[in-house]
Coordinates of C-alpha atoms and ligand atoms in Angstrom, one line a residue:
Chain C
X14 CA -52.2 22.7 53.0
X15 CA -51.6 24.5 56.3
X16 CA -54.3 27.0 55.4
X17 CA -56.9 24.4 55.3
X18 CA -55.9 22.6 58.5
X19 CA -55.3 25.6 60.8
X20 CA -57.6 28.2 62.1
X21 CA -56.6 31.8 61.5
X22 CA -55.3 32.6 65.0
X23 CA -53.2 29.5 64.9
X24 CA -51.5 30.5 61.7
X25 CA -48.8 32.7 63.3
X26 CA -48.1 30.2 66.1
X27 CA -45.5 27.5 65.9
X28 CA -46.4 24.0 66.8
X29 CA -47.6 23.7 70.3
X30 CA -45.8 20.8 71.9
X31 CA -47.3 18.8 74.8
X32 CA -45.3 18.9 78.0
X33 CA -45.1 15.3 79.4
X34 CA -45.2 15.4 83.1
X35 CA -46.0 11.7 83.8
X36 CA -43.8 8.9 82.5
X37 CA -43.9 5.3 83.5
X38 CA -41.6 2.5 82.5
X39 CA -42.8 -1.1 82.5
X40 CA -40.3 -2.7 80.2
X41 CA -40.2 -6.5 80.6
X42 CA -36.8 -7.9 81.3
X43 CA -34.9 -8.8 78.1
X44 CA -36.7 -6.3 75.9
X45 CA -34.1 -4.2 74.3
X46 CA -33.5 -2.4 71.0
X47 CA -30.6 -3.8 69.2
X48 CA -30.8 -2.3 65.8
X49 CA -29.6 -4.4 63.0
X50 CA -27.4 -7.4 63.9
X51 CA -26.5 -10.4 61.9
X52 CA -26.5 -13.2 64.5
X53 CA -25.5 -16.3 62.5
X54 CA -25.8 -18.3 59.3
X55 CA -26.2 -21.8 57.9
X56 CA -25.1 -23.6 54.8
X57 CA -26.5 -26.7 53.2
X58 CA -24.5 -29.9 52.9
X59 CA -24.1 -29.5 49.2
X60 CA -22.9 -26.0 49.6
X61 CA -25.5 -24.5 47.3
X62 CA -27.8 -22.7 49.8
X63 CA -27.1 -20.2 52.5
X64 CA -29.4 -18.8 55.1
X65 CA -28.4 -15.8 57.2
X66 CA -30.0 -14.7 60.5
X67 CA -30.8 -11.1 61.0
X68 CA -32.1 -9.6 64.2
X69 CA -33.8 -6.3 64.3
X70 CA -35.8 -4.7 67.2
X71 CA -37.0 -1.1 67.2
X72 CA -38.9 1.0 69.7
X73 CA -42.0 2.5 68.4
X74 CA -44.1 5.4 69.9
X75 CA -47.8 4.9 69.5
X76 CA -49.0 8.5 69.5
X77 CA -52.6 8.3 70.6
X78 CA -53.2 12.0 69.8
X79 CA -56.9 12.8 69.7
X80 CA -57.7 9.3 70.9
X81 CA -55.7 9.7 74.1
X82 CA -58.6 10.1 76.5
X83 CA -59.7 6.6 75.8
X84 CA -56.3 5.1 76.7
X85 CA -55.7 7.5 79.6
X86 CA -59.1 6.5 80.8
X87 CA -58.1 2.9 81.0
X88 CA -55.4 3.8 83.5
X89 CA -58.2 5.4 85.6
X90 CA -60.5 2.4 85.3
X91 CA -62.9 4.2 83.0
X92 CA -64.3 3.3 79.5
X93 CA -64.6 6.4 77.4
X94 CA -66.8 6.5 74.3
X95 CA -67.5 9.2 71.8
X96 CA -70.8 10.6 70.6
X97 CA -71.8 12.5 67.6
X98 CA -73.6 15.7 68.7
X99 CA -75.5 15.7 65.4
X100 CA -76.9 12.2 65.1
X101 CA -76.3 10.8 68.6
X102 CA -74.4 7.6 67.5
X103 CA -72.0 6.6 70.2
X104 CA -69.0 4.3 69.9
X105 CA -66.5 2.2 71.8
X106 CA -63.9 1.8 70.2
X107 CA -64.0 5.6 69.8
X108 CA -64.3 7.7 66.6
X109 CA -63.1 11.2 66.7
X110 CA -65.3 12.1 63.7
X111 CA -68.8 10.8 63.0
X112 CA -69.1 7.8 60.5
X113 CA -72.4 9.0 59.2
X114 CA -71.8 10.7 55.8
X115 CA -74.7 13.1 56.4
X116 CA -72.8 14.4 59.5
X117 CA -69.9 15.4 57.3
X118 CA -67.1 14.3 59.6
X119 CA -68.6 16.0 62.6
X120 CA -66.2 16.1 65.5
X121 CA -67.5 13.9 68.3
X122 CA -67.6 14.5 72.1
X123 CA -66.4 12.3 74.9
X124 CA -68.8 10.4 77.1
X125 CA -68.1 8.1 80.0
X126 CA -69.7 4.7 79.3
X127 CA -71.2 2.3 81.8
X128 CA -69.1 -0.7 82.8
X129 CA -71.8 -3.0 81.3
X130 CA -71.8 -4.9 78.0
X131 CA -73.4 -7.8 76.2
X132 CA -71.8 -10.7 74.2
X133 CA -72.4 -10.2 70.5
X134 CA -70.3 -13.1 69.4
X135 CA -67.6 -15.3 70.9
X136 CA -64.9 -17.9 70.3
X137 CA -62.6 -20.1 72.4
X138 CA -59.0 -19.8 71.3
X139 CA -56.7 -22.8 71.6
X140 CA -53.8 -21.1 69.8
X141 CA -52.5 -17.6 69.5
X142 CA -49.6 -15.3 68.8
X143 CA -46.3 -15.7 70.7
X144 CA -47.1 -13.2 73.4
X145 CA -50.5 -14.7 74.2
X146 CA -49.7 -18.5 74.2
X147 CA -49.4 -18.8 78.1
X148 CA -52.9 -17.4 78.6
X149 CA -54.6 -20.2 76.5
X150 CA -57.4 -21.2 76.3
X151 CA -58.7 -17.7 75.8
X152 CA -62.4 -16.9 75.6
X153 CA -62.5 -14.0 73.2
X154 CA -65.8 -12.1 72.9
X155 CA -67.0 -9.1 70.9
X156 CA -69.0 -7.3 73.5
X157 CA -71.3 -4.3 72.9
X158 CA -70.7 -1.7 75.7
X159 CA -74.1 -0.4 76.8
X160 CA -75.1 2.5 74.5
X161 CA -72.5 1.8 71.9
X162 CA -73.3 1.2 68.2
X163 CA -70.4 -1.2 67.7
X164 CA -68.7 -4.1 69.5
X165 CA -65.2 -4.3 71.0
X166 CA -63.1 -7.4 71.3
X167 CA -61.8 -8.5 74.7
X168 CA -61.2 -11.6 76.8
X169 CA -64.0 -13.0 79.0
X170 CA -62.7 -14.2 82.3
X171 CA -64.4 -15.9 85.3
X172 CA -66.2 -18.6 83.3
X173 CA -65.6 -22.2 82.1
X174 CA -64.8 -21.6 78.4
X175 CA -67.7 -23.9 77.2
X176 CA -70.2 -21.9 79.1
X177 CA -70.0 -18.7 77.1
X178 CA -73.1 -17.8 75.2
X179 CA -74.5 -15.3 72.7
X180 CA -76.2 -12.2 74.4
X181 CA -75.0 -13.0 77.8
X182 CA -74.7 -9.9 80.1
X183 CA -71.2 -8.8 81.0
X184 CA -69.5 -6.5 83.4
X185 CA -66.2 -4.7 82.6
X186 CA -63.5 -5.4 85.2
X187 CA -60.2 -3.6 85.4
X188 CA -56.9 -4.9 86.6
X189 CA -55.6 -3.4 89.8
X190 CA -54.5 0.2 89.3
X191 CA -50.8 -0.5 89.6
X192 CA -50.9 -3.1 86.8
X193 CA -52.6 -0.9 84.2
X194 CA -50.6 0.3 81.2
X195 CA -53.2 2.3 79.3
X196 CA -54.0 -0.5 76.8
X197 CA -57.2 -2.5 76.2
X198 CA -55.6 -5.4 78.2
X199 CA -56.2 -3.2 81.3
X200 CA -59.7 -4.5 81.4
X201 CA -61.6 -7.7 80.5
X202 CA -65.2 -8.9 80.6
X203 CA -66.7 -11.1 83.3
X204 CA -70.2 -12.5 83.4
X205 CA -72.7 -10.1 85.0
X206 CA -73.5 -11.0 88.6
X207 CA -77.0 -12.0 87.7
X208 CA -75.9 -14.5 85.0
X209 CA -75.9 -18.3 85.6
X210 CA -74.5 -20.8 83.1
X211 CA -76.9 -23.1 81.3
X212 CA -76.7 -26.8 81.7
X213 CA -74.2 -28.9 79.7
X214 CA -75.1 -29.7 76.1
X215 CA -73.6 -31.3 73.0
X216 CA -71.8 -28.2 71.9
X217 CA -70.4 -27.5 75.3
X218 CA -69.1 -31.1 75.5
X219 CA -67.5 -30.6 72.0
X220 CA -65.7 -27.4 73.2
X221 CA -64.6 -29.1 76.4
X222 CA -63.2 -32.0 74.3
X223 CA -61.4 -29.6 71.9
X224 CA -59.7 -27.6 74.7
X225 CA -58.6 -30.5 76.9
X226 CA -55.3 -30.8 75.0
X227 CA -54.7 -27.1 75.1
X228 CA -54.6 -27.2 78.9
X229 CA -52.0 -29.9 78.8
X230 CA -50.0 -28.1 76.1
X231 CA -49.9 -24.9 78.1
X232 CA -48.6 -26.7 81.1
X233 CA -45.5 -27.6 79.2
X234 CA -44.5 -23.9 78.9
X235 CA -42.1 -22.5 81.6
Chain P
X1 CA -66.5 2.6 25.8
X2 CA -63.5 1.1 27.7
X3 CA -61.2 -1.5 26.2
X4 CA -61.5 -5.2 26.9
X5 CA -58.8 -6.6 29.2
X6 CA -57.3 -10.1 28.7
X7 CA -55.4 -12.5 30.8
X8 CA -53.0 -14.1 28.4
X9 CA -50.5 -15.9 30.6
X10 CA -49.0 -16.5 34.0
X11 CA -47.3 -18.9 36.4
X12 CA -46.2 -19.4 39.9
X13 CA -43.1 -20.8 41.5
X14 CA -43.8 -23.8 43.7
X15 CA -45.2 -22.7 47.0
X16 CA -43.4 -23.8 50.2
X17 CA -42.6 -23.0 53.8
X18 CA -39.2 -23.4 55.4
X19 CA -35.7 -24.2 54.4
X20 CA -35.9 -25.5 50.8
X21 CA -33.5 -24.3 48.1
X22 CA -35.6 -21.2 47.4
X23 CA -34.4 -19.4 44.4
X24 CA -34.8 -15.7 45.9
X25 CA -37.7 -13.4 45.1
X26 CA -36.1 -12.0 42.0
X27 CA -35.0 -15.4 40.8
X28 CA -38.6 -16.7 41.4
X29 CA -40.1 -13.8 39.4
X30 CA -37.7 -14.5 36.5
X31 CA -38.7 -18.2 36.5
X32 CA -42.4 -17.4 36.5
X33 CA -41.9 -15.3 33.5
X34 CA -39.7 -18.0 31.8
X35 CA -42.5 -20.5 32.3
X36 CA -45.0 -18.0 30.8
X37 CA -42.7 -17.6 27.8
X38 CA -42.7 -21.3 27.3
X39 CA -46.5 -21.1 27.1
X40 CA -46.5 -18.1 24.9
X41 CA -43.3 -18.1 22.8
X42 CA -44.4 -14.9 21.1
X43 CA -44.3 -12.9 24.3
X44 CA -41.2 -10.8 24.8
X45 CA -40.2 -8.8 27.9
X46 CA -39.9 -5.9 25.5
X47 CA -43.6 -5.9 25.0
X48 CA -44.4 -4.9 28.6
X49 CA -45.2 -1.3 29.1
X50 CA -46.0 -1.3 32.8
X51 CA -45.1 -3.5 35.8
X52 CA -47.3 -3.7 38.8
X53 CA -45.9 -5.3 41.9
X54 CA -48.1 -7.1 44.5
X55 CA -46.5 -7.4 48.0
X56 CA -48.2 -7.3 51.4
X57 CA -45.6 -6.9 54.3
X58 CA -42.2 -5.6 54.6
X59 CA -42.2 -7.2 58.0
X60 CA -41.8 -10.6 56.2
X61 CA -39.4 -9.5 53.6
X62 CA -37.3 -7.2 55.8
X63 CA -36.7 -5.2 52.6
X64 CA -38.4 -2.0 51.9
X65 CA -39.3 -1.5 48.2
X66 CA -38.3 -5.0 47.4
X67 CA -40.0 -4.6 44.0
X68 CA -37.0 -2.5 43.0
X69 CA -34.8 -5.5 43.4
X70 CA -37.1 -7.6 41.3
X71 CA -37.7 -5.0 38.7
X72 CA -34.1 -4.3 37.6
X73 CA -33.3 -8.0 37.9
X74 CA -35.8 -8.6 35.1
X75 CA -33.9 -6.1 33.0
X76 CA -36.7 -3.7 32.9
X77 CA -35.0 -0.3 33.6
X78 CA -36.9 2.7 32.3
X79 CA -40.3 0.9 32.4
X80 CA -42.9 2.5 34.9
X81 CA -43.5 0.4 38.0
X82 CA -45.3 0.7 41.3
X83 CA -46.4 -1.6 44.1
X84 CA -49.9 -2.3 45.3
X85 CA -50.7 -3.3 48.9
X86 CA -54.1 -4.2 50.2
X87 CA -53.7 -6.8 52.9
X88 CA -54.8 -10.3 51.8
X89 CA -56.5 -8.7 48.7
X90 CA -53.1 -7.4 47.5
X91 CA -53.1 -9.7 44.5
X92 CA -56.7 -8.9 43.6
X93 CA -56.0 -5.2 44.0
X94 CA -52.8 -5.4 41.9
X95 CA -54.9 -7.2 39.2
X96 CA -57.5 -4.4 39.5
X97 CA -54.9 -1.7 39.1
X98 CA -53.3 -3.4 36.1
X99 CA -56.7 -4.0 34.5
X100 CA -57.6 -0.3 34.9
X101 CA -54.3 0.6 33.2
X102 CA -55.2 -1.5 30.1
X103 CA -58.9 -0.5 30.2
X104 CA -57.9 3.2 30.1
X105 CA -56.0 2.7 26.9
X106 CA -52.9 4.2 28.5
X107 CA -51.1 0.8 28.7
X108 CA -51.2 -2.3 26.4
X109 CA -49.3 -5.0 28.1
X110 CA -49.0 -5.1 31.9
X111 CA -47.0 -7.6 34.0
X112 CA -47.9 -8.2 37.6
X113 CA -45.4 -9.9 39.9
X114 CA -46.6 -10.9 43.4
X115 CA -44.7 -12.5 46.3
X116 CA -44.4 -13.1 50.0
X117 CA -41.7 -14.8 52.0
X118 CA -43.6 -15.7 55.2
X119 CA -41.0 -18.3 56.3
X120 CA -38.5 -15.5 57.2
X121 CA -39.9 -15.6 60.7
X122 CA -41.4 -18.3 63.0
X123 CA -45.0 -19.4 62.5
X124 CA -46.2 -17.7 65.7
X125 CA -44.2 -14.5 64.9
X126 CA -45.7 -14.6 61.4
X127 CA -49.2 -14.9 62.9
X128 CA -48.4 -11.8 64.9
X129 CA -47.2 -9.9 61.8
X130 CA -50.4 -10.7 60.0
X131 CA -52.4 -9.6 63.1
X132 CA -50.6 -6.2 62.8
X133 CA -53.1 -5.7 60.0
X134 CA -55.8 -5.6 62.6
X135 CA -56.1 -2.4 64.5
X136 CA -53.2 -2.8 66.9
X137 CA -54.6 -0.3 69.4
X138 CA -57.7 -2.3 70.0
X139 CA -57.4 -5.8 68.7
X140 CA -53.9 -7.1 68.4
X141 CA -53.3 -7.2 72.2
X142 CA -56.5 -9.1 73.0
X143 CA -56.8 -11.4 70.1
X144 CA -53.3 -11.9 68.9
X145 CA -54.1 -13.7 65.6
X146 CA -56.5 -13.4 62.7
X147 CA -58.0 -16.9 63.1
X148 CA -59.6 -15.7 66.4
X149 CA -61.4 -12.8 64.7
X150 CA -62.6 -15.1 61.9
X151 CA -63.7 -17.8 64.4
X152 CA -65.8 -15.2 66.3
X153 CA -67.4 -14.1 63.1
X154 CA -67.9 -17.6 61.8
X155 CA -69.3 -19.0 65.0
X156 CA -72.3 -16.6 64.9
X157 CA -72.6 -17.0 61.1
X158 CA -72.8 -20.8 61.4
X159 CA -75.5 -20.5 64.2
X160 CA -77.5 -18.0 62.2
X161 CA -77.4 -20.3 59.0
X162 CA -77.7 -23.7 60.7
X163 CA -74.2 -24.7 59.4
X164 CA -72.3 -27.2 61.3
X165 CA -68.6 -27.8 62.0
X166 CA -68.8 -30.9 59.7
X167 CA -70.4 -28.8 56.9
X168 CA -67.4 -26.5 56.7
X169 CA -64.8 -29.3 57.4
X170 CA -65.8 -30.7 53.9
X171 CA -64.2 -27.6 52.5
X172 CA -60.9 -28.1 54.4
X173 CA -60.7 -31.6 53.1
X174 CA -61.8 -30.7 49.5
X175 CA -59.2 -28.0 48.9
X176 CA -56.3 -30.1 50.2
X177 CA -57.4 -33.1 48.2
X178 CA -57.6 -31.0 45.0
X179 CA -54.1 -29.8 45.7
X180 CA -53.0 -33.4 45.6
X181 CA -53.4 -33.2 41.8
X182 CA -51.4 -30.0 41.5
X183 CA -47.5 -30.4 41.8
X184 CA -46.7 -26.8 42.7
X185 CA -49.0 -26.7 45.7
X186 CA -47.5 -26.6 49.2
X187 CA -49.8 -29.3 50.5
X188 CA -48.7 -31.7 47.6
X189 CA -45.0 -30.8 48.0
X190 CA -44.9 -30.9 51.8
X191 CA -47.7 -33.0 53.3
X192 CA -48.6 -35.1 50.2
X193 CA -51.6 -37.0 51.5
X194 CA -55.4 -37.1 51.1
X195 CA -57.4 -36.2 54.1
X196 CA -61.0 -36.8 55.2
X197 CA -63.7 -34.6 57.0
X198 CA -62.9 -36.6 60.1
X199 CA -59.2 -35.6 59.9
X200 CA -60.4 -32.0 59.8
X201 CA -62.7 -32.5 62.8
X202 CA -59.9 -34.2 64.8
X203 CA -57.2 -31.6 64.0
X204 CA -56.2 -29.4 66.9
X205 CA -58.2 -26.5 68.1
X206 CA -57.2 -23.0 66.8
X207 CA -60.2 -21.1 67.8
X208 CA -63.7 -22.7 68.1
X209 CA -65.1 -23.5 65.6
X210 CA -61.9 -23.3 63.6
X211 CA -59.4 -26.1 63.7
X212 CA -55.9 -26.5 62.2
X213 CA -57.2 -28.1 58.9
X214 CA -59.8 -25.3 58.6
X215 CA -56.9 -22.9 58.3
X216 CA -54.8 -21.9 55.3
X217 CA -51.0 -22.3 55.1
X218 CA -48.3 -19.8 55.6
X219 CA -46.2 -19.8 52.6
X220 CA -43.4 -18.5 50.5
X221 CA -44.0 -18.0 46.8
X222 CA -43.9 -15.8 43.7
X223 CA -46.5 -15.4 40.9
X224 CA -46.6 -13.7 37.6
X225 CA -49.7 -12.7 35.5
X226 CA -49.6 -11.1 32.1
X227 CA -52.6 -9.0 31.2
X228 CA -53.1 -7.0 28.0
X229 CA -55.4 -5.5 25.4
X230 CA -57.3 -7.9 23.1
X231 CA -55.2 -6.8 20.1
X232 CA -52.1 -8.0 21.9
X233 CA -53.7 -11.2 23.1
X234 CA -54.8 -12.1 19.6
X235 CA -51.2 -11.4 18.4
X236 CA -49.3 -13.5 20.8
X237 CA -51.7 -16.2 22.1
X238 CA -54.8 -16.2 19.9
X239 CA -56.1 -19.6 21.0
X240 CA -55.5 -19.3 24.7
X241 CA -56.6 -16.1 26.5
X242 CA -59.4 -15.1 28.9
X243 CA -61.2 -11.9 29.0
X244 CA -61.9 -10.1 32.3
X245 CA -65.5 -9.4 31.6
X246 CA -66.3 -8.1 35.1
X247 CA -64.5 -6.8 38.1
X248 CA -65.4 -5.2 41.4
X249 CA -63.5 -4.0 44.5
X250 CA -65.2 -3.1 47.7
X251 CA -64.3 -2.3 51.4
X252 CA -65.5 -2.8 54.9
X253 CA -64.4 -1.9 58.5
X254 CA -60.9 -2.9 59.8
X255 CA -62.4 -4.0 63.2
X256 CA -65.2 -6.5 62.6
X257 CA -67.1 -5.2 65.6
X258 CA -67.5 -1.8 63.8
X259 CA -69.6 -3.2 61.1
X260 CA -72.6 -3.5 63.2
X261 CA -75.0 -0.6 62.3
X262 CA -72.5 1.0 59.8
X263 CA -74.5 3.8 58.0
X264 CA -72.8 3.2 54.7
X265 CA -74.0 -0.4 54.6
X266 CA -77.5 0.4 56.1
X267 CA -78.0 2.8 53.3
X268 CA -77.2 0.2 50.6
X269 CA -78.5 -3.1 52.1
X270 CA -80.8 -2.1 54.9
X271 CA -80.4 -2.6 58.7
X272 CA -78.5 -5.5 60.3
X273 CA -76.2 -6.1 57.3
X274 CA -73.4 -7.2 57.2
X275 CA -73.7 -7.8 60.9
X276 CA -70.4 -9.3 62.1
X277 CA -71.1 -12.4 60.1
X278 CA -71.4 -11.6 56.4
X279 CA -68.7 -10.3 54.0
X280 CA -70.4 -7.1 52.8
X281 CA -67.4 -6.1 50.7
X282 CA -67.6 -9.5 48.9
X283 CA -71.3 -9.1 48.1
X284 CA -70.8 -5.6 47.0
X285 CA -67.7 -6.3 44.8
X286 CA -69.4 -9.4 43.3
X287 CA -72.5 -7.3 42.4
X288 CA -70.2 -4.8 40.6
X289 CA -68.5 -7.7 38.8
X290 CA -71.7 -9.4 37.9
X291 CA -73.3 -6.2 36.6
X292 CA -70.3 -5.5 34.4
X293 CA -70.3 -9.1 33.0
X294 CA -74.1 -9.2 32.6
X295 CA -74.5 -12.1 35.1
X296 CA -77.9 -12.4 36.5
X297 CA -77.8 -15.9 38.1
X298 CA -74.2 -16.5 39.3
X299 CA -75.0 -20.1 40.3
X300 CA -76.1 -20.9 36.8
X301 CA -73.8 -18.7 34.8
X302 CA -70.5 -19.3 36.6
X303 CA -68.8 -22.7 36.1
X304 CA -66.2 -22.6 38.8
X305 CA -64.1 -20.4 41.0
X306 CA -60.8 -19.8 42.6
X307 CA -61.7 -18.1 45.9
X308 CA -60.1 -16.9 49.1
X309 CA -60.3 -19.9 51.5
X310 CA -58.2 -18.4 54.3
X311 CA -60.5 -20.6 56.5
X312 CA -62.9 -23.2 55.5
X313 CA -65.6 -21.2 57.3
X314 CA -64.8 -18.1 55.2
X315 CA -65.0 -20.1 52.0
X316 CA -68.5 -21.0 53.1
X317 CA -69.3 -17.4 54.0
X318 CA -68.0 -16.3 50.6
X319 CA -70.4 -18.7 48.8
X320 CA -73.2 -16.9 50.4
X321 CA -71.7 -13.4 49.8
X322 CA -71.3 -14.4 46.0
X323 CA -75.0 -15.2 45.9
X324 CA -74.6 -18.9 45.3
X325 CA -76.9 -19.6 48.2
X326 CA -79.0 -17.7 50.9
X327 CA -79.7 -18.3 54.6
X328 CA -82.3 -20.9 53.8
X329 CA -80.1 -22.9 51.3
X330 CA -76.5 -22.5 52.4
X331 CA -76.5 -25.5 54.8
X332 CA -77.9 -27.8 52.2
X333 CA -75.6 -26.3 49.5
X334 CA -72.7 -27.4 51.7
X335 CA -74.1 -30.8 52.4
X336 CA -74.7 -31.5 48.8
X337 CA -71.0 -30.7 48.0
X338 CA -72.0 -28.4 45.3
X339 CA -68.5 -27.0 45.1
X340 CA -66.7 -30.3 44.9
X341 CA -65.0 -31.4 41.6
X342 CA -67.9 -33.8 40.9
X343 CA -70.6 -31.1 41.2
X344 CA -72.0 -28.2 39.4
X345 CA -69.7 -25.3 40.6
X346 CA -66.4 -26.5 41.7
X347 CA -64.5 -24.1 44.0
X348 CA -60.7 -24.1 44.3
X349 CA -59.9 -26.9 41.9
X350 CA -56.3 -25.6 42.1
X351 CA -56.1 -26.2 45.8
X352 CA -56.9 -22.7 47.2
X353 CA -55.1 -21.1 50.0
X354 CA -55.5 -24.3 52.2
X355 CA -54.0 -26.5 49.6
X356 CA -51.8 -24.4 47.2
X357 CA -50.7 -21.9 49.9
X358 CA -51.1 -18.3 50.9
X359 CA -48.0 -16.2 50.2
X360 CA -50.1 -13.1 50.6
X361 CA -48.9 -10.9 47.7
X362 CA -48.9 -13.8 45.3
X363 CA -52.1 -15.4 46.4
X364 CA -54.7 -13.5 44.3
X365 CA -52.5 -13.9 41.3
X366 CA -52.2 -17.7 42.0
X367 CA -56.1 -17.8 42.0
X368 CA -56.1 -15.8 38.7
X369 CA -53.6 -18.2 37.1
X370 CA -55.5 -21.3 38.1
X371 CA -58.7 -19.7 36.8
X372 CA -56.9 -18.8 33.6
X373 CA -55.6 -22.4 33.2
X374 CA -59.1 -23.8 33.5
X375 CA -60.6 -21.4 30.9
X376 CA -57.8 -22.0 28.4
X377 CA -57.7 -25.8 28.7
X378 CA -54.3 -25.8 30.2
X379 CA -55.1 -27.8 33.3
X380 CA -54.0 -31.1 31.8
X381 CA -50.5 -29.7 31.2
X382 CA -50.2 -28.0 34.5
X383 CA -51.9 -30.4 36.9
X384 CA -51.0 -34.0 37.3
X385 CA -54.3 -35.4 35.8
X386 CA -57.6 -34.3 34.5
X387 CA -59.2 -35.0 37.9
X388 CA -59.1 -31.3 38.7
X389 CA -60.1 -30.0 35.4
X390 CA -63.5 -28.3 35.1
X391 CA -64.8 -29.7 31.8
X392 CA -65.7 -27.1 29.2
X393 CA -65.2 -24.2 31.7
X394 CA -66.4 -21.1 30.0
X395 CA -66.7 -18.7 33.0
X396 CA -64.8 -18.5 36.3
X397 CA -64.8 -16.2 39.3
X398 CA -61.6 -15.1 41.0
X399 CA -62.0 -13.8 44.6
X400 CA -59.3 -12.1 46.7
X401 CA -60.0 -11.1 50.3
X402 CA -58.3 -9.1 53.0
X403 CA -58.5 -8.3 56.7
X404 CA -61.6 -9.5 58.4
X405 CA -63.3 -9.0 55.0
X406 CA -62.0 -5.4 55.0
X407 CA -61.1 -5.3 51.3
X408 CA -62.5 -7.8 48.7
X409 CA -62.3 -8.0 45.0
X410 CA -64.0 -10.3 42.5
X411 CA -63.3 -10.9 38.8
X412 CA -65.3 -12.7 36.1
X413 CA -63.0 -14.4 33.6
X414 CA -64.5 -15.9 30.4
X415 CA -63.2 -17.9 27.5
X416 CA -62.9 -15.5 24.6
Ligands
LIG5 ZN1 -73.3 11.9 63.3

């Protein structure tokens, strides 16, 4: 196996380990690894059924490896894409090898992308996973970063949710540097400066009607 | 020439969510097999020569290799076993794997047990677990849950095909109302009421255009399917078996945004397909299944289906991917209620994921079982009435679907 994966000069070498010189902690309060812990149980009135409560939290390391430049780029306020030197296809999200079967898994090269995109499709979320509930309603768009062959999902800010539309021009906006964590949440989309919302219509009224209770619901969270 | 594969029996536990007197996964598997034995008294556990297990997420079960618990509980030590996992298409993929085993001639009688216990965590935690089957580096953090991805895809699909919110809402009402005739379904057991299109339209927003009653249920449940060679089917259940005349399995991108311009699709179907709107893997696997079963005109030749209605929008998208309608006819196809019980190609008479429930690893098997019941005239004994029986059903389609359309299988079952 190793003969296939390693170049000849690498064969004598042991694994080269990266030397991590920059480390940042931004652990939210209360996030801790407890391992396995039984924390309680319940038994039904008739005594026939028992439920037991097990708590388990574990710290994972997401090793970005060859994709690292994309995530490190986010810390620097940059969107990196990759491009196939053979066929020229370019992607955000990145691919480290070309998707074109004729290119035979050609390794791609890194290219810095413009901070411009276009809405491919969109939705307005009124419900989400536990960690996103407070941000509702969320306008989620799949945006095509200028030059990319594919679309990337992210939130659209700076707009009344009902005003989002297909093909609208976007700019990519990063959080302040000190708030970035090297994840896709470091940036979001905003309407391009040139864009103006179109007048209200039936569909916009419908979306407005559907999200009204969402605003009220979110207010009830601490 | 490969051997014919038959579905000869199967059953599910009731599907539920929350603190009922659940029998345990291994107990549930045993009960499903006991019910199958009531239907086919000639079937003995000793006849099985391979067990395939169908289970999606150890996050829900909090038990790695839980199939090992089930397997020895069934008394089947020594028998070969393995587990298949393929997202929402886990059940379909397990059926595919089991069918290949019989087709090859290497195995004769294969049992498939599928399960999921999604009520081991809260609903919102469960949604996040499922979303971990999206690319967590790019999508989990910004979307958070699967319905958001489906809503984004469906929103554009509906615009491109002139389909309205009301058009798809008919599906949300249809499947729940079908479930009202099926005593094992989660909707019947827990909500137990008929709903209207208006109820769907007025249900709370999940992600535009998808609302609560456009979404399937999170469930706990177990299912068992018995497949075999035709020789064995003729031996144990000569009057009631179905043949798997066609099957197909296909794949698409994990991130829906990546299927724009994908060379593999462009090569097969030309540019701008599947876009972010169509289920390419559904079309592709259906084409494989139709070819194998000799089906030229699915709308005419298929009598009904049990398909993956994770969302009412996706059921509508699946109609199109199965070739039942095209971009010019799909809106009218929906408005004419062609897939309702009273019409020509009923879809999800068993209740589907929205009515029966969606305990992921058991779901595709549940669809297979409901299809099998229709084809073998067992609906009157399994459902509450004949309201959800497809009269004289000769040919049904089973569809199992994963990710954002990332893995999809289709099966053609026929009366023998
Ligand atoms: Zn290339």
